[in-house]
C-alpha cells in the first residue's frame, strides 16, 4: 500500500508541521525548565539567579500544592461517576427505538453544552446561582442559599456545571458504543432474556468499554486542565475551596508573580499528566 | 396500548434532558434583554419588556465589537495556518512509510493532554522578552498547540480512506506527490478538512486562559472581555449575558453543523 519516498519529499510534507509544533509546544517547555531552576519573580527581575532544585523542593513539600492536587482529583472522583451514570441512562434512552423526532431533538440539544465557551458557562453560573436574584434559588422555591460565597456550595456548583457540560459528551460517546452492537446479536439476546440489565451487562457492555476508557482518559486530562469555567465563576474561592491545580499555578505565576515556583509546579503537573496517561494506556490497552 | 404506556417514562426523560440542556441558554438570552433594574429584581422576573440596549452598549461603548473582531481574526488565522501546516503532514502520515512515524503520531496526539497553564507560563515570558504581548500573532501561534494536532488527526484519517489506486494512476501519468495531494486527494478529503477547520475555529474562539494572560487591550479576545466585566462591585448582568450570547451563538451554530463529528473530534486520540 504505502510507498517508500525520498527523505526530502517526506520532510517537505511533514517538516513544517513538526518544526511549527516544536517551536510552540516544546521550546516553551524547555524554557519553563530553565525558569523552574531559577529564582524568577516578575517584581524582582534584577535578582534572577540559579537556585538548582530549590523550587522543586518547595513544591514537593508544599501543602497548598498537594491540597490543590487532591481537590482536583476529588472533583474528578465526584463528577465523573455522575457523568457516567447519567450519560449511560441518556444513551440507553436515546438508543431505544421510536420517538424519532424527540430523540433527534434530544441529540441536538446534547451538543449545545459541550460546545459552549467554558468562560461563558462560568458567567452563566454567576448569574443563575446568585443568592439574591439568581433563578436557581427561585426554582428551589425561594431558597436563600449562598452558592458562590460558601466553600461547600461553591464546590457543589462547580460539580454541577462540570456535569452539565460534560454529561452530554459521555452520553454521546456511549451512544456511539451502543450503536456498534450488531442488531442480530441484540435481537438474539432479547429473545433469551427480558432483563435489560442482563442485556446491558453481557451484550452491550463490551461495546461500551472503549468509549468508557476514552472518557476516563479525557476527563482526567480535562480536569487537570480545568481553568476557564472556574476562573470566571469563583476565581478559586471562597478561600481556596475551588482552587484546582491549573488555577493555583496561574495564581502563583501571575498574581503572586513567582514564575520560578509556578514553572516548577507546571513541570510537576506535566510529569503527573504523562505518568497518568502512560498508566491508563498500559492498563487499558494491554496489547499495546 | 401497552407500548404507548411504556413510552411515557421515555418522553418525560427526554423532555427533562432537553430542558436541562437548553434552559441556561434561555436564561442567558432573556437576561441579556433585561435592563439592569429588571435584572436585579429578586426574585427574578420571567416576563418583562425586552430591550436591546445591553447589546448596543456592550458592542459600541464598551468595545465588545473590537474584541469579537479580534477573536474572529485570531480564530480564522490560526485555523488557516493549522490547515497549511497540518494537511501536508497528514498526507505524509497517511501515504508515506518512514521511521519514527508512530512516535511522531503519538507526539502530535499527546498535545491534547497537556494543561495549557504548563505552556502559558514560559510563553508569557518569551512573548514579553520578544515584545509580542498583546499581539494577535502570539495567540495565533500558541493556538497551534491544540489546532495542529486536531487537524492532523482528522485529516490523516480522511486521507487514509481515499483509495490508493487514484494516487497510483496519477503517478504513472508523471504527477508529483504535491500534485497528487492537491489535485486528487485534497478535493476528496474536503469533508474532513472542513470538520477539522470547524473544530479549530471553535477551540480558538472558546479559549480564555491564553487570551487572558497574553493580551491586554489591542488583541483582547471576546471571552477575556466578558471576564473583565466581572470586576467591580455592581456587576452589569445584562451586558455580561449580552456579550456571552454574542460569543456563544457562532459556536453553537458551528457545533450543530458538525454535530455528527463533534464527539469524534473531542475524543481525539483516545478512541482508535
Coordinates of C-alpha atoms in Angstrom, one line a residue, chain A residues 1-5 7 9-10 12-14 16-18 20-29 31-32 35 40 42 45 89-90 93-94 96-99 102-103 105-106 108-120 123-124 126-128 130 132-135 138-139 160-161 164 166 168-169 172-173 176 210-211 213-215 217-218 221-222 224-229 231-232 235 245-246 249-250 253-254 259 262-263 266-267 269-270 273 277-278 281 285 287-288, chain B residues 7 10-11 13-15 17-18 20-25 27-28 31 39-46 85-86 88-89 91-99 101 104 106-108 111-126 128-129 141-142 144-146 148-149 152 160 163-164 168 171 177-178 181 202-203 205-209 212-213 223 226-227 230-231 235 237 240-241 243-245 247-248 251-252 255-256 259 262-263 266-272:
Chain A
X1 CA 0.0 0.0 0.0
X2 CA 2.5 2.6 1.1
X3 CA 5.4 3.8 -0.8
X4 CA 8.9 4.5 0.1
X5 CA 9.6 8.1 -0.9
X7 CA 13.6 11.6 2.6
X9 CA 9.9 14.6 0.0
X10 CA 8.8 13.4 3.4
X12 CA 8.8 18.8 2.6
X13 CA 5.4 17.4 3.7
X14 CA 5.9 16.9 7.4
X16 CA 6.8 22.5 8.6
X17 CA 4.2 20.9 11.0
X18 CA 7.0 19.3 13.1
X20 CA 5.9 24.6 14.0
X21 CA 4.7 22.4 16.8
X22 CA 8.2 22.1 18.3
X23 CA 8.5 25.9 18.3
X24 CA 5.3 26.5 20.1
X25 CA 5.0 23.2 22.1
X26 CA 8.5 22.2 23.0
X27 CA 10.7 25.2 23.1
X28 CA 8.5 26.9 25.7
X29 CA 8.7 23.7 27.8
X31 CA 12.3 27.5 28.8
X32 CA 9.9 26.5 31.6
X35 CA 12.8 29.2 34.7
X40 CA 12.4 34.3 38.9
X42 CA 8.3 39.2 38.0
X45 CA 13.6 40.8 37.8
X89 CA -29.1 6.5 31.2
X90 CA -29.4 9.1 28.5
X93 CA -33.0 6.1 26.3
X94 CA -31.7 7.5 23.0
X96 CA -34.4 2.8 22.3
X97 CA -36.4 2.6 19.1
X98 CA -39.3 5.0 18.5
X99 CA -40.0 8.7 19.2
X102 CA -38.0 13.9 20.0
X103 CA -34.8 11.9 20.1
X105 CA -34.1 17.0 19.2
X106 CA -32.5 15.5 22.3
X108 CA -29.0 18.1 19.1
X109 CA -29.6 19.7 22.5
X110 CA -26.9 17.5 23.9
X111 CA -24.4 19.1 21.5
X112 CA -25.0 22.6 22.9
X113 CA -23.5 22.3 26.4
X114 CA -20.2 20.8 25.3
X115 CA -19.6 23.4 22.6
X116 CA -20.4 26.3 24.9
X117 CA -17.4 28.6 25.7
X118 CA -16.2 27.5 29.1
X119 CA -15.8 31.0 30.3
X120 CA -19.5 31.6 29.4
X123 CA -20.6 33.6 33.8
X124 CA -23.9 31.8 33.5
X126 CA -22.6 33.7 38.3
X127 CA -26.0 34.9 37.1
X128 CA -28.1 31.8 37.7
X130 CA -26.7 34.4 42.5
X132 CA -30.5 37.2 45.7
X133 CA -31.5 37.4 42.0
X134 CA -30.5 34.0 40.8
X135 CA -33.0 31.8 39.1
X138 CA -36.1 30.8 42.8
X139 CA -36.7 27.4 41.3
X160 CA -23.0 20.9 38.8
X161 CA -21.6 22.8 35.8
X164 CA -24.0 19.9 32.9
X166 CA -19.8 17.0 30.0
X168 CA -23.8 15.1 27.1
X169 CA -20.3 14.2 25.9
X172 CA -23.0 10.6 23.0
X173 CA -19.7 8.6 23.3
X176 CA -21.9 5.6 19.7
X210 CA -13.5 1.5 24.6
X211 CA -15.7 4.6 24.9
X213 CA -11.8 4.2 28.6
X214 CA -11.7 7.3 26.3
X215 CA -14.0 9.2 28.7
X217 CA -8.6 9.4 30.0
X218 CA -10.0 12.6 28.5
X221 CA -6.8 15.3 31.3
X222 CA -9.5 17.9 31.2
X224 CA -6.2 18.7 35.3
X225 CA -6.6 21.4 32.6
X226 CA -9.8 22.9 34.2
X227 CA -9.4 26.7 34.4
X228 CA -11.7 28.9 32.3
X229 CA -15.1 27.9 33.9
X231 CA -11.9 31.3 36.9
X232 CA -15.0 33.1 35.7
X235 CA -11.7 32.5 40.8
X245 CA -4.4 22.7 40.1
X246 CA -4.3 24.9 37.0
X249 CA -0.4 27.6 39.2
X250 CA -1.9 30.6 37.4
X253 CA 2.7 32.7 38.5
X254 CA 0.6 35.7 37.5
X259 CA 7.4 32.5 37.8
X262 CA 5.0 28.3 39.2
X263 CA 7.1 26.8 36.5
X266 CA 3.8 23.3 36.0
X267 CA 6.6 20.8 35.2
X269 CA 1.9 18.7 36.8
X270 CA 3.2 17.8 33.3
X273 CA -0.1 14.0 33.4
X277 CA -1.6 8.9 30.5
X278 CA 1.0 6.1 30.3
X281 CA -2.7 3.2 28.3
X285 CA -4.6 -1.2 26.1
X287 CA -1.8 -5.4 23.9
X288 CA 0.0 -2.2 23.0
Chain B
X7 CA -43.3 5.3 26.1
X10 CA -39.1 7.9 27.9
X11 CA -40.9 11.0 26.8
X13 CA -37.0 11.7 30.5
X14 CA -36.3 13.2 27.0
X15 CA -38.1 16.4 27.9
X17 CA -32.9 16.2 29.2
X18 CA -33.7 18.8 26.6
X20 CA -31.8 20.9 31.3
X21 CA -29.5 21.3 28.2
X22 CA -31.4 24.4 26.8
X23 CA -32.5 26.2 29.9
X24 CA -29.2 28.0 30.7
X25 CA -29.2 29.4 27.2
X27 CA -31.8 32.3 30.8
X28 CA -28.7 33.8 29.2
X31 CA -31.2 38.2 30.9
X39 CA -32.0 42.0 36.0
X40 CA -31.5 42.9 39.7
X41 CA -35.1 42.1 40.7
X42 CA -35.4 39.5 43.4
X43 CA -36.9 37.0 42.8
X44 CA -36.1 37.1 39.1
X45 CA -38.9 38.0 36.7
X46 CA -39.8 35.8 33.8
X85 CA 0.9 23.1 8.2
X86 CA -1.4 20.2 9.1
X88 CA 0.6 18.1 4.1
X89 CA 1.7 16.4 7.4
X91 CA -0.9 13.4 3.8
X92 CA 2.6 12.2 4.7
X93 CA 1.3 10.2 7.7
X94 CA -1.4 8.6 5.6
X95 CA 0.6 7.9 2.5
X96 CA 4.4 7.5 3.2
X97 CA 6.2 4.9 5.2
X98 CA 9.1 6.2 7.3
X99 CA 11.0 5.5 10.5
X101 CA 6.2 7.6 12.2
X104 CA 5.6 11.3 15.7
X106 CA 1.9 9.8 19.3
X107 CA 3.6 13.2 19.9
X108 CA 1.1 15.0 17.8
X111 CA -0.5 17.5 22.9
X112 CA -4.2 17.2 23.7
X113 CA -3.4 16.1 27.2
X114 CA -1.1 18.9 28.3
X115 CA -2.6 21.5 30.5
X116 CA -2.4 25.0 28.9
X117 CA -1.0 26.5 32.1
X118 CA 2.2 24.5 31.5
X119 CA 2.8 26.4 28.3
X120 CA 1.2 29.7 29.4
X121 CA 4.0 30.5 31.9
X122 CA 7.0 30.2 29.5
X123 CA 5.1 31.5 26.6
X124 CA 4.2 34.6 28.5
X125 CA 7.9 35.2 29.4
X126 CA 9.1 34.6 25.9
X128 CA 7.3 39.5 26.9
X129 CA 11.0 39.3 26.1
X141 CA 0.8 30.7 17.3
X142 CA 0.0 29.3 20.7
X144 CA -1.4 25.9 17.1
X145 CA -0.6 23.6 20.1
X146 CA -4.2 22.4 20.1
X148 CA -2.5 21.4 14.6
X149 CA -3.0 18.1 16.4
X152 CA -3.6 16.3 11.6
X160 CA -6.4 7.0 4.7
X163 CA -8.3 4.6 -2.4
X164 CA -4.6 4.4 -3.1
X168 CA -1.0 5.2 -8.5
X171 CA 1.8 8.9 -10.5
X177 CA 3.4 13.9 -4.7
X178 CA 2.4 17.5 -4.2
X181 CA -2.1 15.7 -2.8
X202 CA -14.4 26.5 17.9
X203 CA -11.4 25.7 20.2
X205 CA -12.9 31.1 19.7
X206 CA -13.7 29.5 23.1
X207 CA -10.3 29.8 24.6
X208 CA -9.9 32.0 27.7
X209 CA -6.7 31.4 29.6
X212 CA -6.3 36.5 29.5
X213 CA -2.6 36.1 30.0
X223 CA -14.0 35.8 26.3
X226 CA -16.6 39.1 29.1
X227 CA -14.4 38.3 32.2
X230 CA -16.7 40.9 36.3
X231 CA -14.5 43.4 38.0
X235 CA -22.0 43.7 38.1
X237 CA -25.5 41.3 34.4
X240 CA -22.3 40.2 30.6
X241 CA -25.1 38.0 29.3
X243 CA -21.6 39.6 25.5
X244 CA -21.9 35.9 26.4
X245 CA -24.7 35.5 23.9
X247 CA -19.8 34.8 22.0
X248 CA -21.8 31.6 22.2
X251 CA -20.0 28.4 18.2
X252 CA -23.4 26.8 18.7
X255 CA -21.4 22.8 16.6
X256 CA -24.8 22.0 15.3
X259 CA -22.8 17.7 15.4
X262 CA -18.3 16.7 17.3
X263 CA -17.9 13.7 19.7
X266 CA -13.5 15.7 21.2
X267 CA -12.3 12.1 21.7
X268 CA -9.2 12.7 19.6
X269 CA -6.6 10.1 20.0
X270 CA -8.4 8.2 22.8
X271 CA -10.5 6.0 20.6
X272 CA -8.8 4.0 17.9

